[in-house]
Coordinates of C-alpha atoms in Angstrom, one line a residue:
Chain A
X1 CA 75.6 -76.8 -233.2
X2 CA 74.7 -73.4 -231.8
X3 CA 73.0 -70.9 -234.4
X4 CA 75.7 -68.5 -234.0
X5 CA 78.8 -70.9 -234.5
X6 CA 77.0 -72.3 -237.9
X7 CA 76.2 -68.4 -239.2
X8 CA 79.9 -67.8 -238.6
X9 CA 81.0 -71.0 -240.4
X10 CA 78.7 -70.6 -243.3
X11 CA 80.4 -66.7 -243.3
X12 CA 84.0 -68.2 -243.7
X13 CA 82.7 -70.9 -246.0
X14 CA 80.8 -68.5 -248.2
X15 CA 84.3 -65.9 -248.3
X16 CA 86.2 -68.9 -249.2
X17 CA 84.0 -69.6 -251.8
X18 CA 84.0 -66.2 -253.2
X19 CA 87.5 -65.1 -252.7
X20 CA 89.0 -68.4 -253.0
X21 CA 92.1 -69.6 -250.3
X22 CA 95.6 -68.3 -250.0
X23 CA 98.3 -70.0 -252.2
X24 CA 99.1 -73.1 -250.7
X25 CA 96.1 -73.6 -248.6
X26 CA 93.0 -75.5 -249.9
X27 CA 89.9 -76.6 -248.1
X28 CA 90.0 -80.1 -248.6
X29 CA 86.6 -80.8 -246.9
X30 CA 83.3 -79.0 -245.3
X31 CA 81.0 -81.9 -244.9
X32 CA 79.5 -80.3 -241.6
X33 CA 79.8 -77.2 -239.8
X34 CA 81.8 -79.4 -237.0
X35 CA 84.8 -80.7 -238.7
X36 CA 87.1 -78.8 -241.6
X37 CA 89.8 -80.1 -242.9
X38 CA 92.6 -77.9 -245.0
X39 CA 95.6 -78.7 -247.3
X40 CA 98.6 -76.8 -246.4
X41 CA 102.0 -77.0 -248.5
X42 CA 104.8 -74.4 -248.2
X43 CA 105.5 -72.4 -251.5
X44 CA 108.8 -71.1 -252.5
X45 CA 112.4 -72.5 -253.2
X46 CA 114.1 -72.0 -249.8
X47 CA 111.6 -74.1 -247.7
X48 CA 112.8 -77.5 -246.2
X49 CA 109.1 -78.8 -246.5
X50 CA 109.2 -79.1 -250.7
X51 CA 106.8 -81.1 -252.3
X52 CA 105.0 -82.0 -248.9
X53 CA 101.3 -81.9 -248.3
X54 CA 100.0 -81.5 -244.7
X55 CA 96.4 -82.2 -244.0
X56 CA 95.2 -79.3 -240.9
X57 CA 92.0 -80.9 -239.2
X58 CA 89.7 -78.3 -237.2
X59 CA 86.8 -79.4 -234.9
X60 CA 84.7 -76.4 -234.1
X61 CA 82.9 -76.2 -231.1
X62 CA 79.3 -74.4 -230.5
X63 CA 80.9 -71.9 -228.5
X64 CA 83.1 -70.5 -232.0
X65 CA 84.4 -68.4 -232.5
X66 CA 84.4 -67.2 -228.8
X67 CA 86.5 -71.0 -227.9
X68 CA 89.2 -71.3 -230.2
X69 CA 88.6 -74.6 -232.6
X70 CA 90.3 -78.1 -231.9
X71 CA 93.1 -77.8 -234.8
X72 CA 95.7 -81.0 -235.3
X73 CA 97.6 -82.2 -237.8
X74 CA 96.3 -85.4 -239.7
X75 CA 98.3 -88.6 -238.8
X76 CA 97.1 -91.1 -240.9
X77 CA 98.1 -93.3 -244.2
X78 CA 97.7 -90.7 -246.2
X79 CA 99.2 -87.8 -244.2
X80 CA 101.7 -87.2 -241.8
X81 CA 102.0 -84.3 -239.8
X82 CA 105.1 -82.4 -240.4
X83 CA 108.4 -82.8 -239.1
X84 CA 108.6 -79.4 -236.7
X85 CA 109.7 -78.6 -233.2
X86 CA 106.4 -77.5 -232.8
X87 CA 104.4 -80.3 -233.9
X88 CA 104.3 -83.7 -232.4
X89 CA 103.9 -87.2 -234.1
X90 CA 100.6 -87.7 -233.2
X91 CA 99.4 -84.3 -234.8
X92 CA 99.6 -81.9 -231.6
X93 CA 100.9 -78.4 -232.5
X94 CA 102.0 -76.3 -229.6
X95 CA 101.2 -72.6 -231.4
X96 CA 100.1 -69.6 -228.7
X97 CA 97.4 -68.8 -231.5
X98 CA 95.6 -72.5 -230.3
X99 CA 95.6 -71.3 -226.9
X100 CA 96.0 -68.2 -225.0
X101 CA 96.4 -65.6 -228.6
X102 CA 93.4 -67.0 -230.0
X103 CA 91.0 -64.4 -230.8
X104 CA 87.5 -64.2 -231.9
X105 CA 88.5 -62.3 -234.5
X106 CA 90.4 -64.7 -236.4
X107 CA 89.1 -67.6 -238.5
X108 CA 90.0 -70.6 -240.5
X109 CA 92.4 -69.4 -243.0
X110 CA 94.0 -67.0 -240.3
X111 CA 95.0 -70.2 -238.4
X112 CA 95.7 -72.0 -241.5
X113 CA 97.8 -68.7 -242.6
X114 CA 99.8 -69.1 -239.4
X115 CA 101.0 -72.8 -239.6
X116 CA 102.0 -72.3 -242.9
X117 CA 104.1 -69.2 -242.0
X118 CA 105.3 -71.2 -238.9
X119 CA 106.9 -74.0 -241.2
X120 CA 108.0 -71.3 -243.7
X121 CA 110.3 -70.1 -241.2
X122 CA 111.3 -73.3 -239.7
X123 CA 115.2 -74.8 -240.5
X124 CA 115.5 -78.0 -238.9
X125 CA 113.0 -81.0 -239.6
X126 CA 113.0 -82.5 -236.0
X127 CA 110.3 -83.5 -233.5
X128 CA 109.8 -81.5 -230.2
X129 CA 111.5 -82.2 -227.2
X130 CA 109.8 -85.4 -225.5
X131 CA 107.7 -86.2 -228.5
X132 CA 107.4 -90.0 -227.2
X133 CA 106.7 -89.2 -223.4
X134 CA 104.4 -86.3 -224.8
X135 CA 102.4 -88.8 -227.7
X136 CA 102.4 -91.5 -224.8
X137 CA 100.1 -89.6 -222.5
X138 CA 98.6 -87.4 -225.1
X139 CA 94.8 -87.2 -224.6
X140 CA 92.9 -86.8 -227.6
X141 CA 91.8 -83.9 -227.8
X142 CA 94.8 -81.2 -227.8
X143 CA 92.8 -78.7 -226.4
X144 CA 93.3 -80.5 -222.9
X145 CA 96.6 -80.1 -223.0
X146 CA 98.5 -77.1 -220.9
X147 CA 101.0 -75.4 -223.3
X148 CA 104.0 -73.3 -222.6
X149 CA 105.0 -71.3 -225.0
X150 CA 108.4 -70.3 -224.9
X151 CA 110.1 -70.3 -228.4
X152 CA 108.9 -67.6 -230.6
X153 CA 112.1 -68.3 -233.3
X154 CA 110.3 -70.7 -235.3
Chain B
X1 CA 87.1 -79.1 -253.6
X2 CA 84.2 -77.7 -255.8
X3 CA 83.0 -74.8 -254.0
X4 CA 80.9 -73.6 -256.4
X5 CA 78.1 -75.6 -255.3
X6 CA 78.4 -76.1 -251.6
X7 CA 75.6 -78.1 -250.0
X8 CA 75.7 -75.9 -246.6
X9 CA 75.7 -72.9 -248.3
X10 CA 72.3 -73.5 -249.9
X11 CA 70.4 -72.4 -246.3
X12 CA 72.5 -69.5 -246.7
X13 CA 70.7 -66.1 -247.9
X14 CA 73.1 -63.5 -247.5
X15 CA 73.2 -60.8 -249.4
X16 CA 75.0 -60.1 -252.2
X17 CA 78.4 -58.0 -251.6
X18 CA 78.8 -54.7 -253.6
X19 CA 81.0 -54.7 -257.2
X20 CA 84.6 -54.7 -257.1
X21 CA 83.8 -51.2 -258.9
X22 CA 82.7 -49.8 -255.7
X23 CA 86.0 -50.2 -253.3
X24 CA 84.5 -47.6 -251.0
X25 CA 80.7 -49.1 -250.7
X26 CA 82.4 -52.1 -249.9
X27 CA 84.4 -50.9 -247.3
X28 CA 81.6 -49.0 -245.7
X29 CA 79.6 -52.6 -245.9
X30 CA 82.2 -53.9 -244.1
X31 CA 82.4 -51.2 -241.5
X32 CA 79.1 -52.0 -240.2
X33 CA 80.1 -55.4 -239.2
X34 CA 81.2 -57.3 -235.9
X35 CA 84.6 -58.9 -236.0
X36 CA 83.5 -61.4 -233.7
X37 CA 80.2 -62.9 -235.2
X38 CA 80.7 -61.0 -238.8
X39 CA 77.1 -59.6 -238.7
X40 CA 76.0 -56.3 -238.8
X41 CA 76.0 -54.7 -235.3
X42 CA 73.9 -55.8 -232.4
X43 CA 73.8 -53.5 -229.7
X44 CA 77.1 -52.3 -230.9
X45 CA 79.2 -50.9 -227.6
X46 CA 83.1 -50.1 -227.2
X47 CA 85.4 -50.6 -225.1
X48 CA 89.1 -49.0 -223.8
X49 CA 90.9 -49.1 -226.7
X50 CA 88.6 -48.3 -229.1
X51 CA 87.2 -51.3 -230.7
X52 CA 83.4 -51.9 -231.0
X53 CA 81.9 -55.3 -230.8
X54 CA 77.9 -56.2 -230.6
X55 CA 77.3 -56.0 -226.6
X56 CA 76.9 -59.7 -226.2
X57 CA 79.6 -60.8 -228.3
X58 CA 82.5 -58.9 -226.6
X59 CA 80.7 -59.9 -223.2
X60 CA 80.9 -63.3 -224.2
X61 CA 84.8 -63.1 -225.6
X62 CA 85.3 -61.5 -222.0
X63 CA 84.1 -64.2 -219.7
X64 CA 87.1 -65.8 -221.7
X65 CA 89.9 -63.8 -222.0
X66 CA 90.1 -60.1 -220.8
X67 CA 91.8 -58.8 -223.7
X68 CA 90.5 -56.8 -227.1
X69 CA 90.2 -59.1 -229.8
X70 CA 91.0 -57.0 -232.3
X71 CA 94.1 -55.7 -230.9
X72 CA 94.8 -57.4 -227.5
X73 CA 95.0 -54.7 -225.4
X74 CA 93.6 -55.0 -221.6
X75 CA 89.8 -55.2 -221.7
X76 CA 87.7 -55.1 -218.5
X77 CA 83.8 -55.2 -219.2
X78 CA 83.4 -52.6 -216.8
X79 CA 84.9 -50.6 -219.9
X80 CA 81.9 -51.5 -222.0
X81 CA 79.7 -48.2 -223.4
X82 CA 77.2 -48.4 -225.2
X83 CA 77.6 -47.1 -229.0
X84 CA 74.8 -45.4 -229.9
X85 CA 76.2 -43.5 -232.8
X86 CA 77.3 -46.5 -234.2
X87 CA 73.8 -48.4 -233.4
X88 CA 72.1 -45.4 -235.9
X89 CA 74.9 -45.9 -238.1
X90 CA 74.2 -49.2 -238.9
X91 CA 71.0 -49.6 -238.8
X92 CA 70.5 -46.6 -241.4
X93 CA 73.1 -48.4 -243.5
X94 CA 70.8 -51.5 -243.3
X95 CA 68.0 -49.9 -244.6
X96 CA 69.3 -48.3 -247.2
X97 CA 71.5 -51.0 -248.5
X98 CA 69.1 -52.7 -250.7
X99 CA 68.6 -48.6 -252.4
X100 CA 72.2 -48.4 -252.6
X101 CA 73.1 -51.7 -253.7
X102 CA 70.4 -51.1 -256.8
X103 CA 72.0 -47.7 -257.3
X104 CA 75.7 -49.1 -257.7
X105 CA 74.8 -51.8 -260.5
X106 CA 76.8 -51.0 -263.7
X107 CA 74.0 -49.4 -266.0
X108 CA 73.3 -52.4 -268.0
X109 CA 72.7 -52.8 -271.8
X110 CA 69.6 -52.4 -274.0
X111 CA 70.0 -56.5 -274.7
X112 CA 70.3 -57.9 -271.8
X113 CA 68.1 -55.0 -269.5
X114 CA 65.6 -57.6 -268.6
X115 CA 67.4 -60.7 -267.1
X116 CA 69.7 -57.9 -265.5
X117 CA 66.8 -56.4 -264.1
X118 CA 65.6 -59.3 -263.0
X119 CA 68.5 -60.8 -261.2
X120 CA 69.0 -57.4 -259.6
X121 CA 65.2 -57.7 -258.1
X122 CA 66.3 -60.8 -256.8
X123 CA 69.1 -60.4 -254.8
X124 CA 68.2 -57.2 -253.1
X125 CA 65.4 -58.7 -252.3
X126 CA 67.1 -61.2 -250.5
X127 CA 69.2 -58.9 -249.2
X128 CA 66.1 -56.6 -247.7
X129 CA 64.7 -60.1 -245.9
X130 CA 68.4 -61.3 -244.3
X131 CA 70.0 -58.2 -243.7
X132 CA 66.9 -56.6 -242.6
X133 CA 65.4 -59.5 -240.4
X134 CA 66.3 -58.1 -237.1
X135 CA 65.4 -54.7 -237.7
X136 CA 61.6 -56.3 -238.3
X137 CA 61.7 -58.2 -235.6
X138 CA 63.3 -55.4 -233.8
X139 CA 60.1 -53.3 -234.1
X140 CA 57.9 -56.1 -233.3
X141 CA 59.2 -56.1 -230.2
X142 CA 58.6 -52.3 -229.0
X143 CA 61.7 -50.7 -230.1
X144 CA 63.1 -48.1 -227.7
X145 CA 60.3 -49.0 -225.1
X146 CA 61.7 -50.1 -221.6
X147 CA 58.3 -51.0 -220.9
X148 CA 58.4 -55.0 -220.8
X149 CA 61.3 -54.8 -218.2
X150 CA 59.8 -52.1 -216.2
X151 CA 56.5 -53.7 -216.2
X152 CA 57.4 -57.3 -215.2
X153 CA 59.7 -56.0 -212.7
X154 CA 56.3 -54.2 -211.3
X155 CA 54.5 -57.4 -211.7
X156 CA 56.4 -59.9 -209.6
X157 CA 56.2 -57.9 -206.3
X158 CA 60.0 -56.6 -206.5
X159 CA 57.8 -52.9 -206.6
X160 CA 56.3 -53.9 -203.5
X161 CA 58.7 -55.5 -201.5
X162 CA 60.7 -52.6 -201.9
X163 CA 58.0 -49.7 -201.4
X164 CA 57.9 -51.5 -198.1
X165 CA 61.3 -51.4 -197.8
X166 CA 61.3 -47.4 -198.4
X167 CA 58.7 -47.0 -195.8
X168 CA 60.8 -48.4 -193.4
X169 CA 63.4 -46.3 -194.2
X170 CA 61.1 -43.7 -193.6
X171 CA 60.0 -44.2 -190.5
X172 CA 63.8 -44.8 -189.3
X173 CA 65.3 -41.6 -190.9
X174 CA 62.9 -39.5 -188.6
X175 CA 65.4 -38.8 -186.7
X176 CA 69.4 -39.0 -187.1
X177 CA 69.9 -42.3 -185.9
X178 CA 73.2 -44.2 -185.0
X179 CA 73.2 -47.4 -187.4
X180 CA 73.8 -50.5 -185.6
X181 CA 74.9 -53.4 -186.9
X182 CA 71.4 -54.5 -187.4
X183 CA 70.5 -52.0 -189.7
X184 CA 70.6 -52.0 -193.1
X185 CA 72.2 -49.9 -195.6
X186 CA 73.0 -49.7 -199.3
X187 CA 76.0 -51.9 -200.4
X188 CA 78.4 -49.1 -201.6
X189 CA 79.6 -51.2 -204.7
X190 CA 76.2 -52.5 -206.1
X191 CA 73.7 -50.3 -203.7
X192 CA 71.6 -53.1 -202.6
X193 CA 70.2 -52.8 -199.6
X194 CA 71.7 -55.3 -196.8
X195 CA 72.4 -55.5 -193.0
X196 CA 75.4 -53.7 -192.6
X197 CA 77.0 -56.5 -190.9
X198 CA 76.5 -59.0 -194.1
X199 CA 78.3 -55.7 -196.6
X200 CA 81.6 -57.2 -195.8
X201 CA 80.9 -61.2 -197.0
X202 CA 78.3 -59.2 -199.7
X203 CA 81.3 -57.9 -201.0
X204 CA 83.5 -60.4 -201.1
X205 CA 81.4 -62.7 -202.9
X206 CA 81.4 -60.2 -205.5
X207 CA 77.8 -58.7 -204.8
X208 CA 75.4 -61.1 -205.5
X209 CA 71.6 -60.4 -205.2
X210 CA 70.4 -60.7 -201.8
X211 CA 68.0 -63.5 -201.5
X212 CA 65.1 -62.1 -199.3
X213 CA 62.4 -59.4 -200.1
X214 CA 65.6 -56.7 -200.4
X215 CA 66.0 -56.4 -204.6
X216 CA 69.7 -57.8 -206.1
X217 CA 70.1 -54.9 -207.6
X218 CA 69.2 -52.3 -204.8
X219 CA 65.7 -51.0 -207.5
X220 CA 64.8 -48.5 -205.6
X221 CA 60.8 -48.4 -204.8
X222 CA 60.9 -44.7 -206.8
X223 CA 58.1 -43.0 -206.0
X224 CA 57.9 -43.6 -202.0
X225 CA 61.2 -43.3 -201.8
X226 CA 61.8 -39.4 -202.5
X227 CA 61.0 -38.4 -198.8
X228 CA 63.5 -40.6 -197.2
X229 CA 66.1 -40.0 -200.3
X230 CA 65.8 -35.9 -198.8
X231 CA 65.3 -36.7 -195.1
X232 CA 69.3 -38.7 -195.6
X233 CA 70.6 -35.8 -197.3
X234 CA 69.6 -33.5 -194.7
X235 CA 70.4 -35.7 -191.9
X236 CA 73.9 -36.0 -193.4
X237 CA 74.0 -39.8 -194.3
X238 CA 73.9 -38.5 -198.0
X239 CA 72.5 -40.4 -200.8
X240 CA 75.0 -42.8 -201.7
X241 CA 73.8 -44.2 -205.1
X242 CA 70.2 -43.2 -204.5
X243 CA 70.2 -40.8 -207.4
X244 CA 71.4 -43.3 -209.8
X245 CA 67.8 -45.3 -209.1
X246 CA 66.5 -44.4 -212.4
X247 CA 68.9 -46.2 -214.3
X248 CA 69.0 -48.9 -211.6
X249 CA 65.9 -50.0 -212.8
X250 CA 67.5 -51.1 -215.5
X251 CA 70.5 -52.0 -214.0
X252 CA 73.0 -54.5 -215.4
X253 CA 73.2 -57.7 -213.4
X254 CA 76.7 -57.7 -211.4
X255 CA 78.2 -60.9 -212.1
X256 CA 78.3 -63.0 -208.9
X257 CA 82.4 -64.4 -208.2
X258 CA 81.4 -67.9 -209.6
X259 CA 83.9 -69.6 -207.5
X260 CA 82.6 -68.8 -204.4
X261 CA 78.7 -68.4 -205.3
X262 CA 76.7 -71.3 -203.8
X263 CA 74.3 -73.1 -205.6
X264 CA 71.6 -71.4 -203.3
X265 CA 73.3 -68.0 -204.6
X266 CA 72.7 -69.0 -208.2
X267 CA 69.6 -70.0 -207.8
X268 CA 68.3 -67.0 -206.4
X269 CA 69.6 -64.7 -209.5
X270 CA 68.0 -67.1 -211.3
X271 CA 64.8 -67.5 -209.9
X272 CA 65.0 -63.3 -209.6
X273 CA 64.5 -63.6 -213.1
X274 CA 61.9 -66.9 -213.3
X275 CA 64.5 -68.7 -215.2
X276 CA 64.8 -72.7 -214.4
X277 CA 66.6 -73.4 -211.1
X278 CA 67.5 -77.4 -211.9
X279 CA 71.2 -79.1 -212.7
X280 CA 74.1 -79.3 -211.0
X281 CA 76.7 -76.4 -209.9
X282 CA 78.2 -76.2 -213.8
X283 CA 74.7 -75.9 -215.3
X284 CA 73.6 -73.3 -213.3
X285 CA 77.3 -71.5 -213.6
X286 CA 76.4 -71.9 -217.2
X287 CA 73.0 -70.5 -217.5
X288 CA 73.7 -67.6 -214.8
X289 CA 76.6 -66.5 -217.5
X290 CA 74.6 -66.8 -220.4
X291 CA 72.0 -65.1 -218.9
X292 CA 74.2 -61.8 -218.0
X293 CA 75.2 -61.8 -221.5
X294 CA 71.3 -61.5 -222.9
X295 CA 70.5 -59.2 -220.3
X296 CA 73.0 -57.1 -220.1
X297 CA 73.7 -57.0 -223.8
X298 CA 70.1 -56.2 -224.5
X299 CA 70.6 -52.7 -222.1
X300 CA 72.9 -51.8 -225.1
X301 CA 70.4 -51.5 -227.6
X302 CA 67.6 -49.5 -227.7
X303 CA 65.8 -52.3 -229.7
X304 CA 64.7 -54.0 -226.9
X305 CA 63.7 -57.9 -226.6
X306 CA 61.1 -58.3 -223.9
X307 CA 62.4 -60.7 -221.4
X308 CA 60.3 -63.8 -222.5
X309 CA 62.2 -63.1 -225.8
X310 CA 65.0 -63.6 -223.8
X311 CA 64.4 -66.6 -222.1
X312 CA 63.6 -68.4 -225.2
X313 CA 66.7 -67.6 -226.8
X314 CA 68.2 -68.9 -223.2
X315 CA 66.4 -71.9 -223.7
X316 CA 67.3 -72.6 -227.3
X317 CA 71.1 -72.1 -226.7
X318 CA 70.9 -74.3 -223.5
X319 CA 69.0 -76.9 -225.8
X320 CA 71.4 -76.8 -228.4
X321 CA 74.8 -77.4 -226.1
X322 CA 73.0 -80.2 -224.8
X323 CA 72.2 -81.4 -228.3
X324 CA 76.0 -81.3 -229.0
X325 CA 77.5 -82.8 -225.6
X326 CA 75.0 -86.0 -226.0
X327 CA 76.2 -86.3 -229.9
X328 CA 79.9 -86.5 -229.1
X329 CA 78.9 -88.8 -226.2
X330 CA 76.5 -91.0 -228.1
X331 CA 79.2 -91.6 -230.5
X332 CA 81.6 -93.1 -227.9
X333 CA 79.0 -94.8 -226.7
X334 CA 77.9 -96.9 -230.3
X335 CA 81.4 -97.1 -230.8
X336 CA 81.6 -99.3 -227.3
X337 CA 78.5 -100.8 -227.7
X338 CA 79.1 -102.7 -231.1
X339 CA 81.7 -105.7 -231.3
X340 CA 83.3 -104.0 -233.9
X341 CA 83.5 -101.0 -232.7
X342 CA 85.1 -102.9 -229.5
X343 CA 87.5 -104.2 -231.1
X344 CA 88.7 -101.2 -233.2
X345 CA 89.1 -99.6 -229.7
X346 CA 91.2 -102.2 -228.0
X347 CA 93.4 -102.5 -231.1
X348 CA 93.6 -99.0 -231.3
X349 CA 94.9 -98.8 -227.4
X350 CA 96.5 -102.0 -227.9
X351 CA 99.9 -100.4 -227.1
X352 CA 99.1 -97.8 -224.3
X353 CA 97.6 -100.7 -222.6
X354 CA 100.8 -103.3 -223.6
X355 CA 103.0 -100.1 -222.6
X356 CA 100.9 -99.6 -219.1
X357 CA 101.2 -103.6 -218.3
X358 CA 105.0 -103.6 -218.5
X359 CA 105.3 -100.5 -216.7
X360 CA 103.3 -102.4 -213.7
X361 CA 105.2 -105.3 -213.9
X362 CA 108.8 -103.5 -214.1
X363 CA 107.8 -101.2 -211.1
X364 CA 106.3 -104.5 -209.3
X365 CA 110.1 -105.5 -210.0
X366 CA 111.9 -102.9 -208.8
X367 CA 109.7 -103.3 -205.4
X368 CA 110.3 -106.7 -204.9
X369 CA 113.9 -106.3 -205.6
X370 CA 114.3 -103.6 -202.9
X371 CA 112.5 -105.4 -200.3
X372 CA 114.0 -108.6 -200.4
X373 CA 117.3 -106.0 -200.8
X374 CA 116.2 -104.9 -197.2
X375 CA 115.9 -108.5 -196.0
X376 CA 112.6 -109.4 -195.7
X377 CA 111.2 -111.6 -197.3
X378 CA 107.8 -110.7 -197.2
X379 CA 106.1 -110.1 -200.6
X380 CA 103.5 -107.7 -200.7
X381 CA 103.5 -106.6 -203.9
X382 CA 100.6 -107.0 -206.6
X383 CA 100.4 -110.2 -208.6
X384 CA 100.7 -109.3 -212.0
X385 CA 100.7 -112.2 -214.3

């Protein structure tokens, strides 16, 4: 891990600490300065994701916060990534702020801010278009994977 | 989880933020910080829109994406001035935050003056060693001096390859004199010095350095130069970038157009700089890139590192992506090389590969459907049992 990446982390970490998360978000775990993984659930009445827990895994790279971090959904016994065009079964999320609208800028909680504002607004639990063909010949590491992103209603 | 005691936050010394009872010491604390690495200001520069960034930082977020981070408008490093305003700013804020920081305790109570006292000491303190770390170091290493550049780049010959080079202008610009194609003349985008009929492929490769005697960055030999610099004016050629030489000394490295660079070309910006000329095309892609960043980014400061300082910090970041690519791959690697971890991996791609061998045998199918469809009998497709 560069020195730079683990200065930033240890930043985030250290506001986290201090100012505590958004509502609805929790930092599940921090064991390293490679691999974070965040609670999300949606808050509020209206939401078709009540009562649901998501798990939000992010690898981060030496070259953060320059290279945007390696986020997925969990898919696992204990967590299952959440039913949304956007978001395939095996964890994928096709969001413009993983790929081309990352920013340096931004951090953890920003991102984490994001997908829970993407499944606030979302009204139809379904899986993306060609989720099977798409989970098939996933490879691992979503980062590989060219997005198009074309839907900016949910 | 418990954050109160985090076990990678205990290498961490940063200093303490200001009370809540001081919104606008806050603010100003935060207004002497990056939003890209969240430190104070390195070499703090701007750019079109506005936004200021430590030099290397937004050089780095460049090579990525040509946008502002902070509000995604259009960014082009050829945009990138250096903030000195906001260099002084911070670094006066860093020296007096420790002072200040005292100054905006709340006044605190006969009783409990001592431990107060004492945990005030303590964290500004700290706060002098972390926050004030690279202004030390800073001075250590000559601040405002261009010497160490200026001198190695005496040292390694560049000085005298290209006093010779000036002489020979000299003797040519006697007279006015037709170039020829032979000749050599300053590159009009990055002024080095090249045979007029190698400007055209120069330039299209984006400038890189020439390899031979003639200096990548067209440094002019100064002193010997003057003469011939007058002789062109008066013999109408005009000067071109000549009067820019004195900052060309110091000149920003022109990134070379890494798709069409040859290894050769990388090596020679490398070498230019005695920096290690091993690895394949993507290392030396790699270092040339991270190299520009250092260098360049260090032009924005006026608290110089000397160039070895540079090269170490090269070194260390080179040593530490390495570190990281041989982790993730030693992992795979264990995981293959144990019988458990062999079979976790086949049961894990247990179904791509099921999925893969009915895809074979279905399309083997189809094939030998069509062709004894077309009569012949011959069967040439793979066996698949």
């Amino acid at each position: 891990m560069s020195g730079l990446s683990t200065k930033r982390l240890m930043k985030e970490l250290a506001d986290i600490q201090s100012k505590g998360t958004p509502e609805g978000i929790i930092l599940l775990s921090a064991d390293s300065m490679e691999e974070w993984v965040f609670l999300i659930s949606v808050l509020g009445e209206e939401t078709i994701y009540k009562g649901e827990t998501f798990a939000l895994r992010m690898k981060f790279g030496n070259r953060y916060p320059i290279d945007v971090p390696e986020v997925t959904f969990l898919a696992n016994e204990q967590y299952q990534p959440p039913l949304h065009p956007h978001v395939y079964s095996n964890g994928h999320i096709c969001a413009s702020i993983l790929g081309n609208e990352w920013s340096p800028v931004l951090n953890a909680v920003a991102i984490c801010i994001t997908m829970q504002s993407m499944l606030a607004s979302n009204k139809k639990k379904e899986r993306p278009e060609g989720n099977d063909r798409y989970v098939r010949t996933a490879p691992s590491n979503p980062k590989l994977t060219r997005w198009h992103y074309d839907d900016d209603t949910v | 989880m418990d954050m109160s005691n985090h076990p990678l936050l205990s290498s961490m010394d940063e200093p303490p933020p200001f009370p809540p009872s001081h919104p606008h010491l806050r603010r100003l604390d935060r207004s002497v910080v990056c939003q890209i690495c969240k430190e104070p200001f390195q070499a703090p520069v701007s750019i079109g829109c506005g936004h200021s960034f430590c030099s290397s930082c937004i050089r780095s977020s460049l090579d990525v994406m040509k946008k502002c981070p902070s509000c995604n408008e259009p960014a082009l490093e050829g945009q990138i001035r250096r903030n000195r305003a906001l260099e002084e700013i911070t670094d006066s804020w860093e020296e007096s935050r420790p002072i200040i920081y005292e100054l905006a305790q709340p006044p605190p109570t006969k009783k409990r003056r001592a431990s107060i006292q004492e945990s005030n000491s303590k964290p500004s303190s700290s706060s002098g060693t972390k926050r004030l770390k690279p202004n030390s170091s800073r001075e250590g290493s000559g601040s405002r001096s261009q010497s160490p550049i200026k001198s190695r780049r005496s040292d390694d010959g560049d000085h005298n390859s290209l006093n010779g080079n000036g002489e020979m202008e000299d003797e040519e610009d006697d007279e006015v004199q037709e170039l020829t194609e032979n000749d050599e003349a300053p590159c009009p985008i990055c002024q080095a010095t090249l045979p007029i009929s190698s400007i055209p492929l120069h330039i299209e490769k984006g400038c890189p350095p020439p390899k031979t005697k003639t200096n990548g960055n067209g440094v002019g030999g100064r002193k010997g130069n003057q003469k011939a610099d007058w002789k062109k004016v008066f013999s109408g050629q005009g000067l071109g970038g000549k009067s820019k030489d004195k900052e060309v000394e110091m000149k920003r490295i022109t990134k070379p157009n890494y798709s069409l660079a040859t290894p050769a070309d990388l090596r020679s910006i490398l070498s230019e700089y005695s920096l290690p000329t091993t690895g394949d095309k993507p290392t030396l892609i790699a270092r040339v890139q991270e190299w520009i960043i250092l260098f360049n980014s260090n032009l924005d400061t006026s608290h110089r590192s000397s160039l070895s300082a540079l090269r170490a910090k090269l070194s260390d970041s080179e040593n530490s992506k390495k570190r990281d690519k041989e982790k993730g791959k030693d992992e795979m690697v264990n995981q293959l090389g144990s019988k458990d971890g062999l079979q976790k991996y086949a049961k894990e791609k247990k179904g791509e590969f099921e999925r893969l061998r009915k895809e074979i045998i279905e399309r083997d199918r189809k094939r030998r459907e069509q062709e004894e469809g077309k009569g012949r009998g011959r069967d040439n497709a793979i066996e698949v049992e």
